PDB file of C-alpha atoms in Angstrom:
ATOM      1  CA  MET A   1       8.127 -42.680 -27.173  1.00  0.00           C
ATOM      2  CA  LYS A   2       7.834 -41.659 -30.842  1.00  0.00           C
ATOM      3  CA  LEU A   3       4.774 -39.548 -30.056  1.00  0.00           C
ATOM      4  CA  ARG A   4       6.639 -37.794 -27.270  1.00  0.00           C
ATOM      5  CA  GLN A   5       9.593 -37.024 -29.530  1.00  0.00           C
ATOM      6  CA  TRP A   6       7.267 -35.795 -32.262  1.00  0.00           C
ATOM      7  CA  LEU A   7       5.452 -33.462 -29.872  1.00  0.00           C
ATOM      8  CA  LYS A   8       8.751 -32.178 -28.513  1.00  0.00           C
ATOM      9  CA  GLN A   9      10.073 -31.519 -31.998  1.00  0.00           C
ATOM     10  CA  LEU A  10       6.822 -29.831 -33.022  1.00  0.00           C
ATOM     11  CA  GLY A  11       6.910 -27.588 -29.979  1.00  0.00           C
ATOM     12  CA  ARG A  12      10.537 -26.676 -30.584  1.00  0.00           C
ATOM     13  CA  SER A  13       9.952 -25.843 -34.255  1.00  0.00           C
ATOM     14  CA  ARG A  14       6.975 -23.633 -33.446  1.00  0.00           C
ATOM     15  CA  PHE A  15       8.903 -21.879 -30.688  1.00  0.00           C
ATOM     16  CA  GLU A  16      11.804 -21.195 -33.053  1.00  0.00           C
ATOM     17  CA  ALA A  17       9.404 -19.868 -35.686  1.00  0.00           C
ATOM     18  CA  TRP A  18       7.873 -17.571 -33.083  1.00  0.00           C
ATOM     19  CA  LEU A  19      11.334 -16.400 -32.017  1.00  0.00           C
ATOM     20  CA  ALA A  20      12.230 -15.647 -35.646  1.00  0.00           C
ATOM     21  CA  ARG A  21       9.234 -13.307 -35.823  1.00  0.00           C
ATOM     22  CA  GLN A  22       9.604 -11.827 -32.359  1.00  0.00           C
ATOM     23  CA  LEU A  23      13.417 -11.530 -32.276  1.00  0.00           C
ATOM     24  CA  PRO A  24      14.768 -11.366 -35.846  1.00  0.00           C
ATOM     25  CA  PRO A  25      18.543 -11.223 -36.496  1.00  0.00           C
ATOM     26  CA  ARG A  26      19.880  -7.865 -35.392  1.00  0.00           C
ATOM     27  CA  SER A  27      23.060  -6.299 -34.054  1.00  0.00           C
ATOM     28  CA  PRO A  28      23.359  -4.165 -32.013  1.00  0.00           C
ATOM     29  CA  ILE A  29      20.216  -4.859 -30.036  1.00  0.00           C
ATOM     30  CA  ARG A  30      18.906  -3.289 -26.839  1.00  0.00           C
ATOM     31  CA  LEU A  31      16.910  -5.351 -24.381  1.00  0.00           C
ATOM     32  CA  ASN A  32      13.470  -4.131 -23.364  1.00  0.00           C
ATOM     33  CA  ARG A  33      10.197  -5.577 -22.113  1.00  0.00           C
ATOM     34  CA  GLU A  34       9.441  -7.065 -25.544  1.00  0.00           C
ATOM     35  CA  ARG A  35      12.685  -9.064 -25.553  1.00  0.00           C
ATOM     36  CA  ILE A  36      12.914 -10.227 -21.938  1.00  0.00           C
ATOM     37  CA  PHE A  37      11.190 -13.305 -20.529  1.00  0.00           C
ATOM     38  CA  ILE A  38      10.658 -14.013 -16.819  1.00  0.00           C
ATOM     39  CA  PHE A  39       9.713 -17.359 -15.281  1.00  0.00           C
ATOM     40  CA  PRO A  40       9.966 -18.636 -11.713  1.00  0.00           C
ATOM     41  CA  SER A  41      12.931 -20.916 -11.135  1.00  0.00           C
ATOM     42  CA  GLN A  42      12.601 -24.266  -9.402  1.00  0.00           C
ATOM     43  CA  PHE A  43      13.631 -22.593  -6.185  1.00  0.00           C
ATOM     44  CA  GLY A  44      11.071 -19.854  -6.833  1.00  0.00           C
ATOM     45  CA  ALA A  45       8.289 -22.402  -7.391  1.00  0.00           C
ATOM     46  CA  VAL A  46       9.115 -24.124  -4.093  1.00  0.00           C
ATOM     47  CA  PHE A  47       9.251 -20.741  -2.370  1.00  0.00           C
ATOM     48  CA  LEU A  48       5.804 -19.807  -3.688  1.00  0.00           C
ATOM     49  CA  ALA A  49       4.341 -23.194  -2.671  1.00  0.00           C
ATOM     50  CA  LEU A  50       5.640 -22.754   0.882  1.00  0.00           C
ATOM     51  CA  ASP A  51       4.235 -19.244   1.018  1.00  0.00           C
ATOM     52  CA  ILE A  52       0.796 -20.521  -0.029  1.00  0.00           C
ATOM     53  CA  ALA A  53       1.058 -23.222   2.636  1.00  0.00           C
ATOM     54  CA  PHE A  54       1.859 -20.594   5.287  1.00  0.00           C
ATOM     55  CA  TYR A  55      -1.142 -18.543   4.164  1.00  0.00           C
ATOM     56  CA  LEU A  56      -3.484 -21.539   4.377  1.00  0.00           C
ATOM     57  CA  ILE A  57      -2.155 -22.454   7.814  1.00  0.00           C
ATOM     58  CA  GLY A  58      -2.569 -18.876   9.028  1.00  0.00           C
ATOM     59  CA  THR A  59      -6.135 -18.573   7.801  1.00  0.00           C
ATOM     60  CA  ASN A  60      -7.100 -22.024   9.072  1.00  0.00           C
ATOM     61  CA  TYR A  61      -5.788 -21.457  12.582  1.00  0.00           C
ATOM     62  CA  GLN A  62      -6.411 -17.680  12.511  1.00  0.00           C
ATOM     63  CA  ASN A  63      -2.792 -16.986  13.382  1.00  0.00           C
ATOM     64  CA  ASN A  64      -1.931 -13.404  12.527  1.00  0.00           C
ATOM     65  CA  LEU A  65       1.841 -13.924  12.809  1.00  0.00           C
ATOM     66  CA  VAL A  66       1.765 -16.705  10.224  1.00  0.00           C
ATOM     67  CA  LEU A  67      -0.435 -14.559   7.963  1.00  0.00           C
ATOM     68  CA  LEU A  68       1.995 -11.664   8.339  1.00  0.00           C
ATOM     69  CA  LEU A  69       4.904 -13.957   7.471  1.00  0.00           C
ATOM     70  CA  SER A  70       3.134 -15.222   4.343  1.00  0.00           C
ATOM     71  CA  LEU A  71       2.379 -11.665   3.191  1.00  0.00           C
ATOM     72  CA  LEU A  72       5.975 -10.601   3.760  1.00  0.00           C
ATOM     73  CA  LEU A  73       7.213 -13.556   1.728  1.00  0.00           C
ATOM     74  CA  LEU A  74       4.713 -12.738  -1.013  1.00  0.00           C
ATOM     75  CA  SER A  75       5.899  -9.120  -1.160  1.00  0.00           C
ATOM     76  CA  LEU A  76       9.483 -10.342  -1.400  1.00  0.00           C
ATOM     77  CA  PHE A  77       8.483 -12.720  -4.194  1.00  0.00           C
ATOM     78  CA  LEU A  78       6.740  -9.983  -6.174  1.00  0.00           C
ATOM     79  CA  GLY A  79       9.552  -7.500  -5.602  1.00  0.00           C
ATOM     80  CA  CYS A  80      12.054  -9.899  -7.126  1.00  0.00           C
ATOM     81  CA  ILE A  81      10.095  -9.824 -10.395  1.00  0.00           C
ATOM     82  CA  PHE A  82      10.855  -6.144 -10.896  1.00  0.00           C
ATOM     83  CA  GLN A  83      14.463  -6.443  -9.722  1.00  0.00           C
ATOM     84  CA  SER A  84      15.077  -9.346 -12.098  1.00  0.00           C
ATOM     85  CA  PHE A  85      13.610  -7.405 -15.011  1.00  0.00           C
ATOM     86  CA  ARG A  86      15.627  -4.265 -14.250  1.00  0.00           C
ATOM     87  CA  ASN A  87      18.824  -6.289 -14.214  1.00  0.00           C
ATOM     88  CA  LEU A  88      18.504  -6.972 -17.977  1.00  0.00           C
ATOM     89  CA  ASP A  89      16.392  -4.036 -19.110  1.00  0.00           C
ATOM     90  CA  GLY A  90      18.413  -1.556 -21.183  1.00  0.00           C
ATOM     91  CA  LEU A  91      21.400  -3.850 -21.710  1.00  0.00           C
ATOM     92  CA  GLU A  92      22.769  -3.495 -25.249  1.00  0.00           C
ATOM     93  CA  LEU A  93      24.636  -6.259 -27.093  1.00  0.00           C
ATOM     94  CA  GLU A  94      26.619  -5.963 -30.299  1.00  0.00           C
ATOM     95  CA  ALA A  95      28.365  -8.769 -32.177  1.00  0.00           C
ATOM     96  CA  LEU A  96      31.914  -7.920 -33.241  1.00  0.00           C
ATOM     97  CA  PRO A  97      33.385  -9.004 -36.596  1.00  0.00           C
ATOM     98  CA  THR A  98      34.611 -12.590 -36.603  1.00  0.00           C
ATOM     99  CA  ALA A  99      37.732 -13.814 -38.382  1.00  0.00           C
ATOM    100  CA  ASP A 100      37.719 -16.926 -40.553  1.00  0.00           C
ATOM    101  CA  GLY A 101      37.861 -20.151 -38.571  1.00  0.00           C
ATOM    102  CA  GLN A 102      39.056 -23.666 -39.225  1.00  0.00           C
ATOM    103  CA  VAL A 103      37.408 -27.039 -38.804  1.00  0.00           C
ATOM    104  CA  GLY A 104      38.262 -28.559 -35.449  1.00  0.00           C
ATOM    105  CA  GLU A 105      39.929 -25.413 -34.120  1.00  0.00           C
ATOM    106  CA  PRO A 106      38.484 -23.059 -31.457  1.00  0.00           C
ATOM    107  CA  LEU A 107      36.714 -20.030 -32.893  1.00  0.00           C
ATOM    108  CA  ARG A 108      36.304 -16.968 -30.702  1.00  0.00           C
ATOM    109  CA  LEU A 109      33.060 -15.013 -30.978  1.00  0.00           C
ATOM    110  CA  SER A 110      33.134 -11.627 -29.271  1.00  0.00           C
ATOM    111  CA  VAL A 111      30.230  -9.484 -28.144  1.00  0.00           C
ATOM    112  CA  ARG A 112      30.286  -5.954 -26.775  1.00  0.00           C
ATOM    113  CA  LEU A 113      28.072  -5.243 -23.758  1.00  0.00           C
ATOM    114  CA  ARG A 114      26.985  -1.669 -23.134  1.00  0.00           C
ATOM    115  CA  THR A 115      25.206  -0.608 -19.976  1.00  0.00           C
ATOM    116  CA  GLU A 116      24.347   2.560 -18.102  1.00  0.00           C
ATOM    117  CA  THR A 117      23.905   0.833 -14.734  1.00  0.00           C
ATOM    118  CA  SER A 118      25.552  -2.077 -12.968  1.00  0.00           C
ATOM    119  CA  ARG A 119      24.439  -5.601 -13.889  1.00  0.00           C
ATOM    120  CA  TYR A 120      24.810  -8.713 -11.787  1.00  0.00           C
ATOM    121  CA  ALA A 121      24.957 -12.490 -12.216  1.00  0.00           C
ATOM    122  CA  LEU A 122      24.820 -12.514 -16.022  1.00  0.00           C
ATOM    123  CA  ARG A 123      25.258 -15.757 -17.940  1.00  0.00           C
ATOM    124  CA  LEU A 124      25.923 -15.959 -21.674  1.00  0.00           C
ATOM    125  CA  HIS A 125      25.630 -19.193 -23.597  1.00  0.00           C
ATOM    126  CA  LEU A 126      25.655 -20.439 -27.180  1.00  0.00           C
ATOM    127  CA  PRO A 127      24.311 -23.882 -28.183  1.00  0.00           C
ATOM    128  CA  SER A 128      27.842 -25.146 -28.916  1.00  0.00           C
ATOM    129  CA  SER A 129      29.875 -23.217 -26.337  1.00  0.00           C
ATOM    130  CA  ASP A 130      30.589 -23.266 -22.642  1.00  0.00           C
ATOM    131  CA  ARG A 131      28.639 -20.958 -20.348  1.00  0.00           C
ATOM    132  CA  LEU A 132      30.246 -17.619 -19.537  1.00  0.00           C
ATOM    133  CA  ARG A 133      29.366 -16.154 -16.167  1.00  0.00           C
ATOM    134  CA  LEU A 134      29.788 -12.481 -15.288  1.00  0.00           C
ATOM    135  CA  ALA A 135      29.472 -11.860 -11.570  1.00  0.00           C
ATOM    136  CA  GLU A 136      29.241  -8.110 -12.084  1.00  0.00           C
ATOM    137  CA  LEU A 137      29.215  -5.693 -15.019  1.00  0.00           C
ATOM    138  CA  ARG A 138      30.115  -2.160 -13.997  1.00  0.00           C
ATOM    139  CA  SER A 139      31.972  -0.579 -16.932  1.00  0.00           C
ATOM    140  CA  PRO A 140      29.893   1.245 -19.576  1.00  0.00           C
ATOM    141  CA  SER A 141      31.345  -0.983 -22.303  1.00  0.00           C
ATOM    142  CA  GLU A 142      32.912  -4.404 -21.993  1.00  0.00           C
ATOM    143  CA  ILE A 143      33.876  -7.050 -24.537  1.00  0.00           C
ATOM    144  CA  VAL A 144      33.388 -10.723 -23.689  1.00  0.00           C
ATOM    145  CA  SER A 145      34.155 -13.767 -25.818  1.00  0.00           C
ATOM    146  CA  LEU A 146      32.690 -17.216 -26.228  1.00  0.00           C
ATOM    147  CA  THR A 147      34.543 -20.114 -27.833  1.00  0.00           C
ATOM    148  CA  VAL A 148      33.033 -22.649 -30.220  1.00  0.00           C
ATOM    149  CA  VAL A 149      34.597 -25.476 -32.255  1.00  0.00           C
ATOM    150  CA  PRO A 150      33.134 -25.737 -35.789  1.00  0.00           C
ATOM    151  CA  SER A 151      32.871 -29.225 -37.247  1.00  0.00           C
ATOM    152  CA  GLN A 152      32.131 -28.449 -40.920  1.00  0.00           C
ATOM    153  CA  ARG A 153      33.549 -26.127 -43.550  1.00  0.00           C
ATOM    154  CA  GLY A 154      31.538 -23.345 -45.161  1.00  0.00           C
ATOM    155  CA  TRP A 155      29.346 -20.638 -43.691  1.00  0.00           C
ATOM    156  CA  TYR A 156      28.988 -20.977 -39.953  1.00  0.00           C
ATOM    157  CA  ARG A 157      26.264 -19.563 -37.728  1.00  0.00           C
ATOM    158  CA  PRO A 158      26.525 -20.369 -34.017  1.00  0.00           C
ATOM    159  CA  GLY A 159      22.818 -19.973 -33.292  1.00  0.00           C
ATOM    160  CA  ARG A 160      21.061 -17.772 -30.785  1.00  0.00           C
ATOM    161  CA  LEU A 161      22.893 -16.304 -27.827  1.00  0.00           C
ATOM    162  CA  GLN A 162      21.144 -16.954 -24.519  1.00  0.00           C
ATOM    163  CA  VAL A 163      21.508 -14.236 -21.902  1.00  0.00           C
ATOM    164  CA  ARG A 164      20.013 -15.014 -18.520  1.00  0.00           C
ATOM    165  CA  SER A 165      20.218 -14.036 -14.885  1.00  0.00           C
ATOM    166  CA  ASP A 166      18.779 -15.280 -11.598  1.00  0.00           C
ATOM    167  CA  TYR A 167      19.483 -12.036  -9.759  1.00  0.00           C
ATOM    168  CA  PRO A 168      18.750 -11.108  -6.982  1.00  0.00           C
ATOM    169  CA  LEU A 169      17.686 -14.180  -4.961  1.00  0.00           C
ATOM    170  CA  GLY A 170      17.324 -16.878  -7.585  1.00  0.00           C
ATOM    171  CA  LEU A 171      13.522 -16.867  -7.350  1.00  0.00           C
ATOM    172  CA  PHE A 172      13.114 -15.926 -11.018  1.00  0.00           C
ATOM    173  CA  ARG A 173      15.002 -16.746 -14.183  1.00  0.00           C
ATOM    174  CA  THR A 174      15.154 -13.716 -16.455  1.00  0.00           C
ATOM    175  CA  TRP A 175      16.386 -14.544 -19.926  1.00  0.00           C
ATOM    176  CA  THR A 176      16.386 -13.812 -23.629  1.00  0.00           C
ATOM    177  CA  VAL A 177      17.650 -15.512 -26.782  1.00  0.00           C
ATOM    178  CA  LEU A 178      19.149 -13.200 -29.388  1.00  0.00           C
ATOM    179  CA  ASP A 179      20.288 -13.737 -32.950  1.00  0.00           C
ATOM    180  CA  LEU A 180      23.207 -11.320 -33.291  1.00  0.00           C
ATOM    181  CA  ASP A 181      23.703 -12.301 -36.933  1.00  0.00           C
ATOM    182  CA  TRP A 182      27.115 -13.837 -36.296  1.00  0.00           C
ATOM    183  CA  GLN A 183      28.615 -15.457 -39.367  1.00  0.00           C
ATOM    184  CA  ALA A 184      32.041 -16.712 -40.293  1.00  0.00           C
ATOM    185  CA  VAL A 185      33.713 -18.738 -43.018  1.00  0.00           C
ATOM    186  CA  ILE A 186      35.129 -22.035 -41.760  1.00  0.00           C
ATOM    187  CA  LEU A 187      38.135 -23.334 -43.689  1.00  0.00           C
ATOM    188  CA  PRO A 188      38.910 -27.026 -44.174  1.00  0.00           C
ATOM    189  CA  GLN A 189      41.502 -28.579 -41.895  1.00  0.00           C
ATOM    190  CA  PRO A 190      44.795 -28.303 -43.853  1.00  0.00           C
ATOM    191  CA  GLU A 191      46.305 -31.631 -44.868  1.00  0.00           C
ATOM    192  CA  ARG A 192      49.962 -31.684 -45.733  1.00  0.00           C
ATOM    193  CA  TRP A 193      50.870 -33.497 -48.936  1.00  0.00           C
ATOM    194  CA  PRO A 194      54.037 -33.787 -51.055  1.00  0.00           C
ATOM    195  CA  LEU A 195      54.006 -31.067 -53.693  1.00  0.00           C
ATOM    196  CA  GLN A 196      55.978 -31.819 -56.837  1.00  0.00           C
ATOM    197  CA  THR A 197      59.258 -29.979 -57.082  1.00  0.00           C
ATOM    198  CA  GLU A 198      59.957 -29.826 -60.818  1.00  0.00           C
ATOM    199  CA  ALA A 199      59.718 -26.443 -62.556  1.00  0.00           C
ATOM    200  CA  ILE A 200      56.538 -25.602 -64.462  1.00  0.00           C
ATOM    201  CA  ALA A 201      56.975 -24.784 -68.085  1.00  0.00           C
ATOM    202  CA  THR A 202      55.334 -21.661 -69.392  1.00  0.00           C
ATOM    203  CA  THR A 203      53.178 -23.526 -71.871  1.00  0.00           C
ATOM    204  CA  SER A 204      51.750 -25.908 -69.270  1.00  0.00           C
ATOM    205  CA  ALA A 205      50.820 -23.341 -66.631  1.00  0.00           C
ATOM    206  CA  THR A 206      47.653 -21.978 -68.180  1.00  0.00           C
ATOM    207  CA  PRO A 207      44.121 -21.588 -66.778  1.00  0.00           C
ATOM    208  CA  GLU A 208      42.808 -23.965 -69.453  1.00  0.00           C
ATOM    209  CA  GLN A 209      45.272 -26.701 -68.447  1.00  0.00           C
ATOM    210  CA  PRO A 210      46.201 -25.916 -64.864  1.00  0.00           C
ATOM    211  CA  VAL A 211      48.588 -28.063 -62.874  1.00  0.00           C
ATOM    212  CA  SER A 212      48.700 -28.773 -59.177  1.00  0.00           C
ATOM    213  CA  THR A 213      52.476 -28.486 -58.925  1.00  0.00           C
ATOM    214  CA  VAL A 214      54.598 -25.753 -57.426  1.00  0.00           C
ATOM    215  CA  GLU A 215      57.670 -24.261 -59.036  1.00  0.00           C
ATOM    216  CA  LEU A 216      60.464 -24.392 -56.491  1.00  0.00           C
ATOM    217  CA  HIS A 217      63.472 -23.934 -58.792  1.00  0.00           C
ATOM    218  CA  GLN A 218      63.625 -21.337 -61.558  1.00  0.00           C
ATOM    219  CA  THR A 219      64.840 -22.744 -64.897  1.00  0.00           C
ATOM    220  CA  THR A 220      64.982 -19.472 -66.824  1.00  0.00           C
ATOM    221  CA  SER A 221      67.090 -16.423 -66.126  1.00  0.00           C
ATOM    222  CA  GLU A 222      65.250 -13.387 -64.886  1.00  0.00           C
ATOM    223  CA  GLU A 223      66.362  -9.844 -65.616  1.00  0.00           C
ATOM    224  CA  PHE A 224      65.726  -6.981 -63.227  1.00  0.00           C
ATOM    225  CA  ALA A 225      62.855  -4.872 -64.592  1.00  0.00           C
ATOM    226  CA  GLY A 226      62.422  -2.233 -61.900  1.00  0.00           C
ATOM    227  CA  LEU A 227      60.767  -1.538 -58.571  1.00  0.00           C
ATOM    228  CA  GLN A 228      57.147  -1.808 -57.586  1.00  0.00           C
ATOM    229  CA  PRO A 229      55.263  -1.037 -54.334  1.00  0.00           C
ATOM    230  CA  TYR A 230      55.639  -3.841 -51.809  1.00  0.00           C
ATOM    231  CA  GLN A 231      52.524  -5.951 -51.326  1.00  0.00           C
ATOM    232  CA  PRO A 232      51.881  -7.647 -47.952  1.00  0.00           C
ATOM    233  CA  GLY A 233      52.708 -11.342 -48.205  1.00  0.00           C
ATOM    234  CA  GLU A 234      55.498 -10.995 -50.792  1.00  0.00           C
ATOM    235  CA  SER A 235      58.750 -12.781 -50.122  1.00  0.00           C
ATOM    236  CA  LEU A 236      61.297 -10.780 -48.135  1.00  0.00           C
ATOM    237  CA  ARG A 237      63.922 -11.816 -50.684  1.00  0.00           C
ATOM    238  CA  ARG A 238      62.279  -9.448 -53.171  1.00  0.00           C
ATOM    239  CA  VAL A 239      62.425  -6.418 -50.871  1.00  0.00           C
ATOM    240  CA  ALA A 240      64.671  -3.623 -52.159  1.00  0.00           C
ATOM    241  CA  TRP A 241      66.651  -3.196 -48.952  1.00  0.00           C
ATOM    242  CA  LYS A 242      69.079  -0.689 -50.438  1.00  0.00           C
ATOM    243  CA  GLN A 243      66.317   1.712 -51.459  1.00  0.00           C
ATOM    244  CA  LEU A 244      64.657   1.228 -48.083  1.00  0.00           C
ATOM    245  CA  ALA A 245      67.878   2.213 -46.318  1.00  0.00           C
ATOM    246  CA  GLN A 246      68.040   5.352 -48.502  1.00  0.00           C
ATOM    247  CA  GLY A 247      64.605   6.375 -47.235  1.00  0.00           C
ATOM    248  CA  ARG A 248      62.790   5.794 -50.541  1.00  0.00           C
ATOM    249  CA  GLY A 249      60.095   3.621 -48.969  1.00  0.00           C
ATOM    250  CA  LEU A 250      59.299  -0.070 -49.074  1.00  0.00           C
ATOM    251  CA  HIS A 251      59.496  -1.543 -52.567  1.00  0.00           C
ATOM    252  CA  SER A 252      59.960  -4.974 -54.073  1.00  0.00           C
ATOM    253  CA  LYS A 253      62.033  -5.955 -57.061  1.00  0.00           C
ATOM    254  CA  ALA A 254      60.262  -6.899 -60.293  1.00  0.00           C
ATOM    255  CA  PHE A 255      61.878  -9.198 -62.837  1.00  0.00           C
ATOM    256  CA  ALA A 256      61.161  -9.611 -66.510  1.00  0.00           C
ATOM    257  CA  GLY A 257      59.680 -12.929 -67.438  1.00  0.00           C
ATOM    258  CA  GLU A 258      58.197 -13.815 -64.072  1.00  0.00           C
ATOM    259  CA  ARG A 259      54.663 -13.324 -65.340  1.00  0.00           C
ATOM    260  CA  SER A 260      55.205 -16.038 -67.931  1.00  0.00           C
ATOM    261  CA  GLN A 261      55.888 -18.573 -65.195  1.00  0.00           C
ATOM    262  CA  GLN A 262      52.614 -18.589 -63.305  1.00  0.00           C
ATOM    263  CA  ARG A 263      51.882 -21.332 -60.816  1.00  0.00           C
ATOM    264  CA  TRP A 264      48.382 -22.804 -60.733  1.00  0.00           C
ATOM    265  CA  LEU A 265      46.630 -24.901 -58.122  1.00  0.00           C
ATOM    266  CA  SER A 266      43.804 -26.980 -59.523  1.00  0.00           C
ATOM    267  CA  LEU A 267      41.168 -28.970 -57.688  1.00  0.00           C
ATOM    268  CA  GLN A 268      40.865 -31.330 -60.642  1.00  0.00           C
ATOM    269  CA  HIS A 269      44.556 -32.225 -60.607  1.00  0.00           C
ATOM    270  CA  THR A 270      44.963 -32.429 -56.833  1.00  0.00           C
ATOM    271  CA  PRO A 271      45.145 -36.075 -55.689  1.00  0.00           C
ATOM    272  CA  GLY A 272      42.781 -37.309 -53.000  1.00  0.00           C
ATOM    273  CA  GLN A 273      40.284 -40.008 -52.126  1.00  0.00           C
ATOM    274  CA  ASP A 274      37.320 -37.633 -52.151  1.00  0.00           C
ATOM    275  CA  LEU A 275      36.397 -33.983 -52.586  1.00  0.00           C
ATOM    276  CA  GLU A 276      36.936 -33.048 -48.945  1.00  0.00           C
ATOM    277  CA  GLN A 277      40.462 -34.456 -48.873  1.00  0.00           C
ATOM    278  CA  ARG A 278      41.393 -32.575 -52.037  1.00  0.00           C
ATOM    279  CA  LEU A 279      40.012 -29.364 -50.551  1.00  0.00           C
ATOM    280  CA  ARG A 280      42.019 -29.949 -47.373  1.00  0.00           C
ATOM    281  CA  ARG A 281      45.174 -30.381 -49.450  1.00  0.00           C
ATOM    282  CA  LEU A 282      44.447 -27.281 -51.493  1.00  0.00           C
ATOM    283  CA  THR A 283      44.015 -25.336 -48.260  1.00  0.00           C
ATOM    284  CA  TRP A 284      47.451 -26.406 -47.094  1.00  0.00           C
ATOM    285  CA  ALA A 285      48.987 -25.597 -50.494  1.00  0.00           C
ATOM    286  CA  VAL A 286      47.537 -22.060 -50.465  1.00  0.00           C
ATOM    287  CA  GLN A 287      48.805 -21.437 -46.944  1.00  0.00           C
ATOM    288  CA  GLU A 288      52.233 -22.879 -47.741  1.00  0.00           C
ATOM    289  CA  LEU A 289      52.724 -20.823 -50.920  1.00  0.00           C
ATOM    290  CA  SER A 290      51.531 -17.684 -49.152  1.00  0.00           C
ATOM    291  CA  ARG A 291      53.976 -18.345 -46.335  1.00  0.00           C
ATOM    292  CA  ARG A 292      56.786 -18.563 -48.895  1.00  0.00           C
ATOM    293  CA  GLY A 293      55.616 -15.382 -50.592  1.00  0.00           C
ATOM    294  CA  GLU A 294      55.212 -17.122 -53.953  1.00  0.00           C
ATOM    295  CA  GLY A 295      52.489 -16.160 -56.389  1.00  0.00           C
ATOM    296  CA  PHE A 296      49.904 -18.684 -57.557  1.00  0.00           C
ATOM    297  CA  GLY A 297      46.566 -18.994 -59.283  1.00  0.00           C
ATOM    298  CA  LEU A 298      43.601 -21.149 -58.284  1.00  0.00           C
ATOM    299  CA  VAL A 299      41.127 -23.139 -60.385  1.00  0.00           C
ATOM    300  CA  LEU A 300      37.982 -24.614 -58.814  1.00  0.00           C
ATOM    301  CA  GLY A 301      35.727 -26.154 -61.436  1.00  0.00           C
ATOM    302  CA  SER A 302      34.637 -23.358 -63.752  1.00  0.00           C
ATOM    303  CA  GLN A 303      35.968 -20.637 -61.441  1.00  0.00           C
ATOM    304  CA  ARG A 304      39.508 -19.356 -61.469  1.00  0.00           C
ATOM    305  CA  TRP A 305      41.536 -16.679 -59.762  1.00  0.00           C
ATOM    306  CA  GLU A 306      44.549 -15.173 -61.503  1.00  0.00           C
ATOM    307  CA  ALA A 307      47.987 -15.665 -60.049  1.00  0.00           C
ATOM    308  CA  ASP A 308      48.828 -13.133 -57.363  1.00  0.00           C
ATOM    309  CA  THR A 309      50.441 -12.759 -53.951  1.00  0.00           C
ATOM    310  CA  GLY A 310      49.562 -11.137 -50.672  1.00  0.00           C
ATOM    311  CA  SER A 311      47.217 -11.677 -47.750  1.00  0.00           C
ATOM    312  CA  VAL A 312      44.139 -10.497 -49.671  1.00  0.00           C
ATOM    313  CA  HIS A 313      44.733 -13.060 -52.417  1.00  0.00           C
ATOM    314  CA  GLN A 314      45.359 -15.759 -49.818  1.00  0.00           C
ATOM    315  CA  ARG A 315      42.097 -15.034 -47.986  1.00  0.00           C
ATOM    316  CA  THR A 316      40.121 -14.899 -51.241  1.00  0.00           C
ATOM    317  CA  CYS A 317      41.427 -18.312 -52.297  1.00  0.00           C
ATOM    318  CA  LEU A 318      40.894 -19.887 -48.878  1.00  0.00           C
ATOM    319  CA  GLN A 319      37.314 -18.635 -48.702  1.00  0.00           C
ATOM    320  CA  ALA A 320      36.636 -19.924 -52.206  1.00  0.00           C
ATOM    321  CA  ILE A 321      37.929 -23.365 -51.187  1.00  0.00           C
ATOM    322  CA  ALA A 322      35.862 -23.351 -47.993  1.00  0.00           C
ATOM    323  CA  LEU A 323      32.646 -22.442 -49.829  1.00  0.00           C
ATOM    324  CA  TYR A 324      33.163 -24.638 -52.885  1.00  0.00           C
ATOM    325  CA  GLY A 325      30.055 -26.663 -53.681  1.00  0.00           C
ATOM    326  CA  LEU A 326      28.007 -25.108 -50.868  1.00  0.00           C
ATOM    327  CA  GLU A 327      25.073 -22.748 -50.930  1.00  0.00           C
ATOM    328  CA  ARG A 328      25.008 -19.760 -48.634  1.00  0.00           C
ATOM    329  CA  THR A 329      22.213 -20.177 -46.106  1.00  0.00           C
ATOM    330  CA  VAL A 330      22.718 -17.020 -44.032  1.00  0.00           C
TER     331      VAL A 330
END
């Protein structure tokens, strides 16, 4: 049993190494004779065995009708090889950009199919996804999606996409395995936790001594300092509605002294049983503060990100949390 598993693993590793040389990561990619494999299916193998039996019977008993039948079946068998190849030849696949995912949540991976002729009975499959079957592909360009469920945070690669077809009669299985260079950042599953509600003093909210609390109540008076361009993700309470109604554009109100009261989220000061739990709680804190439109800074070990607001800042912090302590392997 161990020898069998070892041989199977050896064969798989060598096949994957050969695929890496023959079909390196690439997108878009166009299928041709160097990227398409054809093998008889189980039904095709039985069909060929019966055809050989008919031929032997015809020659043994010198029956011309049986010989004619065997030759007709052979011509049909050989013709299906070319039809199966033409069904995939020239098909172009392109991986579309993938948004950040989350552990345990479905992640949609989209691929664009381009074709100049109709295609039939296509099946697309990823190692961790359900099979997608396309009965017919007529439009010059069509986008299809496959769904996977990541189980770990960090950089995610779904593996090679298998495209196969048994058109026209199921005698042959025409297939290919492509690395479309899909990659996405998988965020930790957010874990809600009770954030402290006391105000953060100016002297304590520094990058050198960050705190994992959130200022919910202002303790100092803020004076209006002027208007600034509105940044996506800012609280709607800061929007200058009067100026917007006057047709002066979308601006937000700036107050003097708000820079001195920066909020900091720190991995070191976030409670948790282990690193992963603390990262899950930090993920929730970043999402919660961004939802409120409140600015914050982030400290992860020796790395820090200055306090800011907006969707760009939120994504930067979430990606940093997801990739903390991991090496990029893509």
